[in-house]
CSV table of C-alpha atoms in Angstrom, one decimal:
chain,number,residue,atom,x,y,z
A,175,ILE,CA,-65.1,40.4,-100.5
A,176,GLU,CA,-67.0,41.5,-97.4
A,177,GLN,CA,-70.3,39.6,-98.0
A,178,ILE,CA,-71.7,37.2,-100.5
A,179,GLU,CA,-75.3,35.8,-100.9
A,180,ALA,CA,-76.6,33.0,-103.1
A,181,ILE,CA,-79.9,32.9,-104.8
A,182,ARG,CA,-81.1,29.5,-106.1
A,183,ASP,CA,-83.9,29.1,-108.7
A,184,PHE,CA,-86.8,27.1,-107.3
A,185,PHE,CA,-87.5,25.6,-110.8
A,186,ASP,CA,-83.8,25.0,-111.8
A,187,PHE,CA,-81.6,24.1,-108.8
A,188,LYS,CA,-78.5,24.3,-111.0
A,189,LYS,CA,-79.2,28.0,-111.7
A,190,ILE,CA,-77.5,30.0,-108.9
A,191,THR,CA,-77.0,33.7,-108.8
A,192,LEU,CA,-74.4,35.2,-106.5
A,193,VAL,CA,-74.6,38.7,-105.2
A,194,PHE,CA,-71.6,40.2,-103.4
A,195,HIS,CA,-69.8,43.4,-102.5
A,196,PHE,CA,-66.4,44.4,-101.4
A,197,PHE,CA,-65.3,46.2,-98.3
A,198,HIS,CA,-66.4,49.9,-98.2
A,199,SER,CA,-67.7,49.7,-101.8
A,200,GLU,CA,-70.3,51.7,-103.6
A,201,LYS,CA,-71.5,48.9,-106.0
A,202,LEU,CA,-72.8,45.4,-106.0
A,203,TRP,CA,-71.6,42.6,-108.2
A,204,VAL,CA,-74.0,40.0,-109.7
A,205,TRP,CA,-72.7,36.7,-111.0
A,206,GLU,CA,-75.2,34.5,-112.9
A,207,THR,CA,-73.5,31.2,-113.0
A,208,ASP,CA,-75.7,29.5,-115.6
A,209,LYS,CA,-75.0,32.3,-118.1
A,210,LYS,CA,-71.4,32.9,-116.8
A,211,THR,CA,-72.0,36.6,-116.7
A,212,LEU,CA,-70.7,39.1,-114.1
A,213,TYR,CA,-71.9,42.6,-114.0
A,214,PRO,CA,-72.0,45.5,-111.4
A,215,ILE,CA,-74.9,47.4,-109.9
A,216,PHE,CA,-73.9,51.0,-109.3
A,217,LEU,CA,-75.3,52.6,-106.1
A,218,LYS,CA,-73.4,55.8,-106.4
A,219,ASN,CA,-76.5,57.6,-107.7
A,220,TYR,CA,-78.5,56.6,-104.6
A,221,PHE,CA,-75.7,57.3,-102.0
A,222,ASP,CA,-74.9,60.7,-100.5
A,223,SER,CA,-71.5,61.6,-101.7
A,224,LYS,CA,-71.0,64.2,-99.1
A,225,LYS,CA,-71.5,61.7,-96.3
A,226,LYS,CA,-69.2,59.1,-98.0
A,227,GLU,CA,-71.9,56.5,-97.9
A,228,LYS,CA,-70.8,52.9,-98.4
A,229,ILE,CA,-72.5,49.5,-98.4
A,230,SER,CA,-72.9,48.0,-94.9
A,231,PHE,CA,-75.2,45.1,-95.3
A,232,LEU,CA,-76.7,43.0,-98.0
A,233,VAL,CA,-79.8,40.8,-97.3
A,234,ILE,CA,-81.7,38.6,-99.9
A,235,SER,CA,-85.4,37.9,-99.4
A,236,PRO,CA,-86.4,34.3,-98.8
A,237,LYS,CA,-88.2,34.1,-102.2
A,238,GLY,CA,-85.1,35.5,-103.9
A,239,THR,CA,-87.0,38.2,-105.8
A,240,SER,CA,-85.6,41.3,-104.0
A,241,PHE,CA,-82.8,42.3,-101.7
A,242,LEU,CA,-82.1,45.0,-99.1
A,243,ILE,CA,-79.0,47.2,-99.1
A,244,CYS,CA,-78.2,49.0,-95.8
A,245,SER,CA,-75.6,51.8,-96.0
A,246,SER,CA,-73.1,52.9,-93.5
A,247,LYS,CA,-75.1,56.1,-92.9
A,248,GLY,CA,-78.5,54.4,-92.1
A,249,SER,CA,-80.1,54.4,-95.6
A,250,ILE,CA,-82.1,51.3,-96.6
A,251,PHE,CA,-82.7,50.4,-100.3
A,252,SER,CA,-85.1,47.8,-101.6
A,253,MET,CA,-84.1,46.5,-105.1
A,254,ARG,CA,-85.2,43.8,-107.5
A,255,VAL,CA,-83.2,40.7,-108.4
A,256,PRO,CA,-81.1,40.4,-110.5
A,257,ASP,CA,-81.2,43.8,-112.4
A,258,GLY,CA,-81.0,45.9,-109.2
A,259,ASP,CA,-83.9,48.3,-110.1
A,260,LEU,CA,-84.8,50.5,-107.1
A,261,ILE,CA,-88.1,49.6,-105.5
A,262,ASN,CA,-88.1,51.8,-102.4
A,263,LYS,CA,-85.8,53.8,-100.2
A,264,SER,CA,-85.9,54.9,-96.5
A,265,ASN,CA,-83.7,55.9,-93.6
A,266,PHE,CA,-83.1,54.2,-90.3
A,267,HIS,CA,-81.9,56.5,-87.5
A,268,CYS,CA,-82.2,57.3,-83.9
A,269,THR,CA,-83.5,60.7,-83.0
A,270,PRO,CA,-81.2,63.2,-81.2
A,271,LYS,CA,-83.3,63.0,-78.1
A,272,GLU,CA,-82.2,59.4,-77.7
A,273,GLY,CA,-78.6,60.6,-77.7
A,274,CYS,CA,-77.4,58.8,-80.9
A,275,VAL,CA,-75.7,61.0,-83.4
A,276,THR,CA,-73.8,58.5,-85.7
A,277,CYS,CA,-76.0,55.4,-85.6
A,278,GLN,CA,-75.0,52.5,-87.8
A,279,ILE,CA,-76.9,49.5,-88.9
A,280,THR,CA,-75.1,46.4,-87.6
A,281,GLY,CA,-77.6,43.6,-88.5
A,282,CYS,CA,-80.6,42.9,-90.8
A,283,ASP,CA,-82.6,39.8,-91.7
A,284,PHE,CA,-85.9,38.8,-93.3
A,285,ASP,CA,-88.7,36.6,-91.9
A,286,GLU,CA,-89.9,33.5,-93.7
A,287,THR,CA,-92.5,35.3,-95.9
A,288,GLY,CA,-90.2,38.2,-96.9
A,289,ASN,CA,-92.9,40.7,-95.9
A,290,PHE,CA,-91.0,41.8,-92.8
A,291,PHE,CA,-87.4,42.3,-91.7
A,292,ALA,CA,-85.6,43.2,-88.4
A,293,ILE,CA,-82.8,45.8,-88.1
A,294,GLY,CA,-80.3,46.3,-85.3
A,295,CYS,CA,-78.2,49.4,-84.8
A,296,SER,CA,-75.0,50.4,-82.9
A,297,TYR,CA,-77.0,52.3,-80.3
A,298,GLY,CA,-78.9,49.2,-79.1
A,299,PHE,CA,-82.2,49.6,-81.0
A,300,VAL,CA,-83.9,46.6,-82.7
A,301,GLU,CA,-86.8,47.5,-85.0
A,302,LEU,CA,-89.4,45.5,-87.0
A,303,TRP,CA,-90.1,46.9,-90.5
A,304,ASN,CA,-92.4,45.8,-93.4
A,305,ILE,CA,-91.3,45.4,-97.0
A,306,GLN,CA,-92.6,48.8,-97.8
A,307,LEU,CA,-89.8,50.1,-95.5
A,308,LYS,CA,-92.1,51.3,-92.8
A,309,PRO,CA,-91.2,50.7,-89.1
A,310,LYS,CA,-93.7,48.8,-87.0
A,311,LYS,CA,-92.2,47.9,-83.7
A,312,ARG,CA,-89.2,48.9,-81.6
A,313,LEU,CA,-87.1,47.6,-78.8
A,314,TRP,CA,-84.2,49.2,-76.9
A,315,ILE,CA,-81.5,47.0,-75.3
A,316,GLU,CA,-79.2,49.9,-74.3
A,317,LYS,CA,-76.2,47.9,-75.6
A,318,LYS,CA,-74.6,47.9,-79.0
A,319,ILE,CA,-76.0,45.3,-81.4
A,320,LEU,CA,-73.2,43.3,-83.0
A,321,GLY,CA,-75.2,40.9,-85.2
A,322,LEU,CA,-78.8,39.9,-85.9
A,323,LYS,CA,-80.6,36.9,-87.4
A,324,TRP,CA,-84.2,35.9,-88.0
A,325,ASP,CA,-84.5,32.1,-87.6
A,326,LEU,CA,-87.1,31.0,-90.1
A,327,LYS,CA,-88.0,27.6,-88.5
A,328,SER,CA,-88.6,28.9,-85.0
A,329,ASP,CA,-89.7,32.4,-86.1
A,330,LEU,CA,-87.3,34.0,-83.5
A,331,ILE,CA,-85.3,37.1,-83.8
A,332,MET,CA,-81.8,36.6,-82.4
A,333,PHE,CA,-79.2,39.3,-81.9
A,334,SER,CA,-75.9,39.5,-80.0
A,335,CYS,CA,-74.7,42.5,-78.0
A,336,LYS,CA,-71.5,44.1,-76.8
A,337,ASP,CA,-72.0,42.4,-73.3
A,338,HIS,CA,-71.2,39.0,-74.9
A,339,SER,CA,-74.8,37.9,-74.5
A,340,LEU,CA,-77.4,36.7,-77.0
A,341,TYR,CA,-81.0,38.0,-76.9
A,342,LEU,CA,-84.1,36.3,-78.3
A,343,VAL,CA,-87.4,38.0,-79.0
A,344,PHE,CA,-90.7,36.9,-80.5
A,345,PRO,CA,-91.8,39.2,-83.4
A,346,GLU,CA,-95.4,39.1,-82.1
A,347,ASN,CA,-94.8,40.9,-78.9
A,348,PHE,CA,-91.3,42.3,-79.5
A,349,SER,CA,-90.6,42.8,-75.8
A,350,ALA,CA,-89.0,41.0,-72.8
A,351,PRO,CA,-86.2,39.3,-74.6
A,352,ARG,CA,-84.7,36.1,-73.3
A,353,VAL,CA,-81.0,36.4,-72.5
A,354,PHE,CA,-78.3,33.7,-72.9
A,355,ARG,CA,-75.1,34.6,-70.9
A,356,GLY,CA,-71.9,32.6,-70.6
A,357,HIS,CA,-69.4,33.7,-73.2
A,358,SER,CA,-66.4,35.8,-72.2
A,359,GLY,CA,-65.9,37.3,-75.7
A,360,PRO,CA,-68.0,38.8,-78.5
A,361,LEU,CA,-70.3,36.4,-80.4
A,362,ASN,CA,-69.5,35.9,-84.0
A,363,ASP,CA,-72.2,33.5,-85.1
A,364,PHE,CA,-75.3,31.7,-83.7
A,365,ARG,CA,-77.9,29.3,-85.0
A,366,ILE,CA,-80.9,27.3,-83.8
A,367,PHE,CA,-81.0,23.6,-84.7
A,368,GLY,CA,-82.6,20.3,-83.6
A,369,SER,CA,-86.2,21.1,-84.4
A,370,SER,CA,-85.8,24.5,-82.7
A,371,THR,CA,-84.8,22.8,-79.5
A,372,PHE,CA,-81.1,23.8,-79.2
A,373,LEU,CA,-79.0,26.9,-79.9
A,374,ALA,CA,-75.3,27.0,-81.0
A,375,THR,CA,-73.2,30.1,-80.3
A,376,ALA,CA,-69.7,30.8,-81.5
A,377,SER,CA,-67.5,33.4,-79.8
A,378,MET,CA,-64.1,35.0,-79.8
A,379,ASP,CA,-63.4,33.2,-76.5
A,380,CYS,CA,-62.4,30.1,-78.6
A,381,SER,CA,-65.6,28.2,-77.7
A,382,VAL,CA,-68.8,27.0,-79.2
A,383,LYS,CA,-71.6,26.6,-76.6
A,384,ILE,CA,-74.8,24.5,-77.0
A,385,TRP,CA,-77.9,25.8,-75.2
A,386,GLU,CA,-81.3,24.3,-74.5
A,387,LEU,CA,-83.7,26.9,-75.7
A,388,SER,CA,-86.6,26.2,-73.4
A,389,LYS,CA,-84.4,26.6,-70.2
A,390,ASN,CA,-81.7,29.1,-71.3
A,391,PHE,CA,-79.2,26.5,-70.1
A,392,CYS,CA,-75.8,25.7,-71.5
A,393,ILE,CA,-75.5,21.9,-71.9
A,394,ASP,CA,-72.3,21.6,-73.8
A,395,THR,CA,-69.2,23.5,-74.7
A,396,LEU,CA,-66.7,22.9,-77.4
A,397,VAL,CA,-63.3,24.4,-76.8
A,398,ASN,CA,-61.0,25.2,-79.8
A,399,LYS,CA,-57.5,26.6,-80.1
A,400,TYR,CA,-58.6,29.4,-82.3
A,401,PRO,CA,-61.6,31.8,-82.0
A,402,THR,CA,-64.7,30.5,-84.0
A,403,ILE,CA,-65.8,33.0,-86.7
A,404,ALA,CA,-68.7,31.1,-88.3
A,405,LEU,CA,-70.6,27.9,-87.9
A,406,ASN,CA,-73.3,26.0,-89.8
A,407,PHE,CA,-75.0,22.6,-90.0
A,408,ASP,CA,-75.6,20.1,-92.7
A,409,GLN,CA,-79.1,19.4,-94.0
A,410,ASN,CA,-79.7,16.5,-91.6
A,411,GLU,CA,-78.0,18.3,-88.7
A,412,THR,CA,-75.6,15.5,-88.1
A,413,CYS,CA,-72.4,17.6,-88.5
A,414,LEU,CA,-71.4,21.1,-87.4
A,415,VAL,CA,-68.8,22.9,-89.6
A,416,SER,CA,-66.8,25.8,-88.1
A,417,THR,CA,-64.3,28.3,-89.5
A,418,HIS,CA,-61.7,30.0,-87.3
A,419,ARG,CA,-59.5,33.0,-86.9
A,420,ASN,CA,-55.8,32.8,-87.6
A,421,THR,CA,-56.1,29.6,-89.5
A,422,THR,CA,-57.5,28.5,-92.9
A,423,GLY,CA,-58.6,25.2,-91.4
A,424,VAL,CA,-62.2,24.1,-91.2
A,425,GLY,CA,-63.5,22.1,-88.3
A,426,VAL,CA,-66.0,19.3,-88.7
A,427,TRP,CA,-67.8,18.3,-85.5
A,428,LYS,CA,-70.0,15.2,-85.4
A,429,ILE,CA,-73.2,15.4,-83.5
A,430,ASN,CA,-74.2,12.3,-81.6
A,431,ASP,CA,-77.6,11.5,-80.2
A,432,SER,CA,-76.4,12.4,-76.7
A,433,PHE,CA,-73.3,14.5,-76.9
A,434,TRP,CA,-70.9,16.4,-79.2
A,435,TYR,CA,-67.3,15.6,-80.0
A,436,CYS,CA,-64.6,16.9,-82.4
A,437,ASN,CA,-63.9,14.7,-85.4
A,438,SER,CA,-60.2,15.8,-85.2
A,439,GLY,CA,-59.8,17.5,-88.6
A,440,LYS,CA,-56.1,17.8,-89.5
A,441,SER,CA,-56.6,21.4,-90.8
A,442,LEU,CA,-57.3,22.7,-87.3
A,443,GLU,CA,-53.7,22.3,-86.1
A,444,LYS,CA,-50.8,22.3,-88.5
A,445,ALA,CA,-48.5,21.5,-85.5
A,446,ARG,CA,-49.9,18.0,-85.2
A,447,LYS,CA,-47.3,15.4,-86.4
A,448,SER,CA,-48.0,11.9,-85.3
A,449,LYS,CA,-51.1,9.8,-85.7
A,450,LYS,CA,-51.1,9.2,-81.9
A,451,GLU,CA,-51.3,13.0,-81.2
A,452,GLU,CA,-54.1,13.3,-83.8
A,453,GLU,CA,-56.2,10.8,-82.0
A,454,THR,CA,-56.0,12.8,-78.7
A,455,PHE,CA,-57.4,15.9,-80.3
A,456,SER,CA,-60.9,15.3,-79.1
A,457,ILE,CA,-62.4,18.3,-77.3
A,458,PHE,CA,-65.5,17.7,-75.3
A,459,SER,CA,-67.1,19.1,-72.1
A,460,ASN,CA,-70.4,18.5,-70.5
A,461,TYR,CA,-72.0,20.6,-67.8
A,462,GLY,CA,-74.4,18.4,-65.8
A,463,ARG,CA,-76.1,16.9,-68.9
A,464,GLU,CA,-76.6,13.1,-68.7
A,465,ILE,CA,-74.5,11.6,-71.5
A,466,SER,CA,-76.0,8.1,-70.9
A,467,SER,CA,-77.9,6.4,-68.2
A,468,GLN,CA,-74.7,5.5,-66.4
A,469,ILE,CA,-72.1,8.2,-66.9
A,470,LYS,CA,-72.1,11.9,-65.9
A,471,SER,CA,-68.9,13.9,-66.5
A,472,MET,CA,-67.5,17.3,-66.6
A,473,GLY,CA,-64.0,17.8,-68.1
A,474,PHE,CA,-61.8,18.7,-71.0
A,475,LEU,CA,-59.6,16.6,-73.3
A,476,PHE,CA,-57.1,18.6,-75.3
A,477,LYS,CA,-54.3,17.7,-77.7
A,478,LYS,CA,-51.5,15.8,-76.0
A,479,ASN,CA,-48.7,18.0,-74.6
A,480,SER,CA,-50.4,21.2,-75.7
A,481,TYR,CA,-51.2,22.5,-72.2
A,482,ASN,CA,-49.1,22.2,-69.0
A,483,LYS,CA,-52.1,21.7,-66.8
A,484,LEU,CA,-54.0,18.9,-65.2
A,485,PHE,CA,-57.6,18.2,-65.8
A,486,LEU,CA,-60.0,17.1,-63.0
A,487,TYR,CA,-63.2,15.3,-63.8
A,488,GLU,CA,-65.5,12.8,-62.2
A,489,LYS,CA,-67.3,9.8,-63.6
A,490,GLU,CA,-70.0,8.0,-61.7
A,491,LEU,CA,-70.0,4.4,-62.7
A,492,PRO,CA,-72.3,1.8,-61.2
A,493,ASN,CA,-70.6,-0.9,-59.0
A,494,SER,CA,-67.2,0.8,-59.2
A,495,GLU,CA,-65.2,3.4,-57.5
A,496,ASN,CA,-65.0,7.1,-58.7
């Protein structure tokens, strides 16, 4: 399964409909959990067989009444939930004058009302469309878009690019994006949290960075053994859950009032044997942010005996030596 989306009924929260598709598939699958029925939605009649068109992206509207299908050849389909009746169809493409011949949609997401959505492509274009599938605004980054999200609480459009940076734009002006740089690998996931105050980014460089939105400043970095593929928060934003490459383990990170630390889940490292080693698997770093009124630190704490290196860090304590 390449992608799966859940639709929850506003009147009956136990009624959940799952819509998913397989890798390079020409049909969607709909699973109505309350009725225990599973049925396909065939898109072969809408796709161009000569171009070998396949499903690229699936996006559900916030109200759960419709969804968008983006194909590998730039086609966009608007369909009803859950029967899959076609509402509208359009094409997203860059003109030959702009130098893009085989443009692919790499990201798509709805706003809070479901009346608009943003699209990113492999040639570096980000566009704002309405639900009638008409483009309204356009922005060119000149770098390949790897992923795109529309944060509903802050009403910000976020997208990651090939230069390992994250860009933020306001849908009102759709210009002069704010840039967050600091990762050394591609970004896999990113989310805004803390009443739209902070930003969390996960990268293939085995780190999760925490940013302050108002200053574009990295305030914390969580270093893992494996690259982080996806992350999410619980409802109260007291815990961060992360999934990683090359392991089936799930990391659970506890969020304190003033800093972050790893809650040392056993699943992150199968090589951990003793309880003593498990207690040392706390990973935390702080870049200039005041942890408390008395301590400022910068350093890393890894699992015992996992690295043949020394760590250098400073702690400023009142009435004591450094």
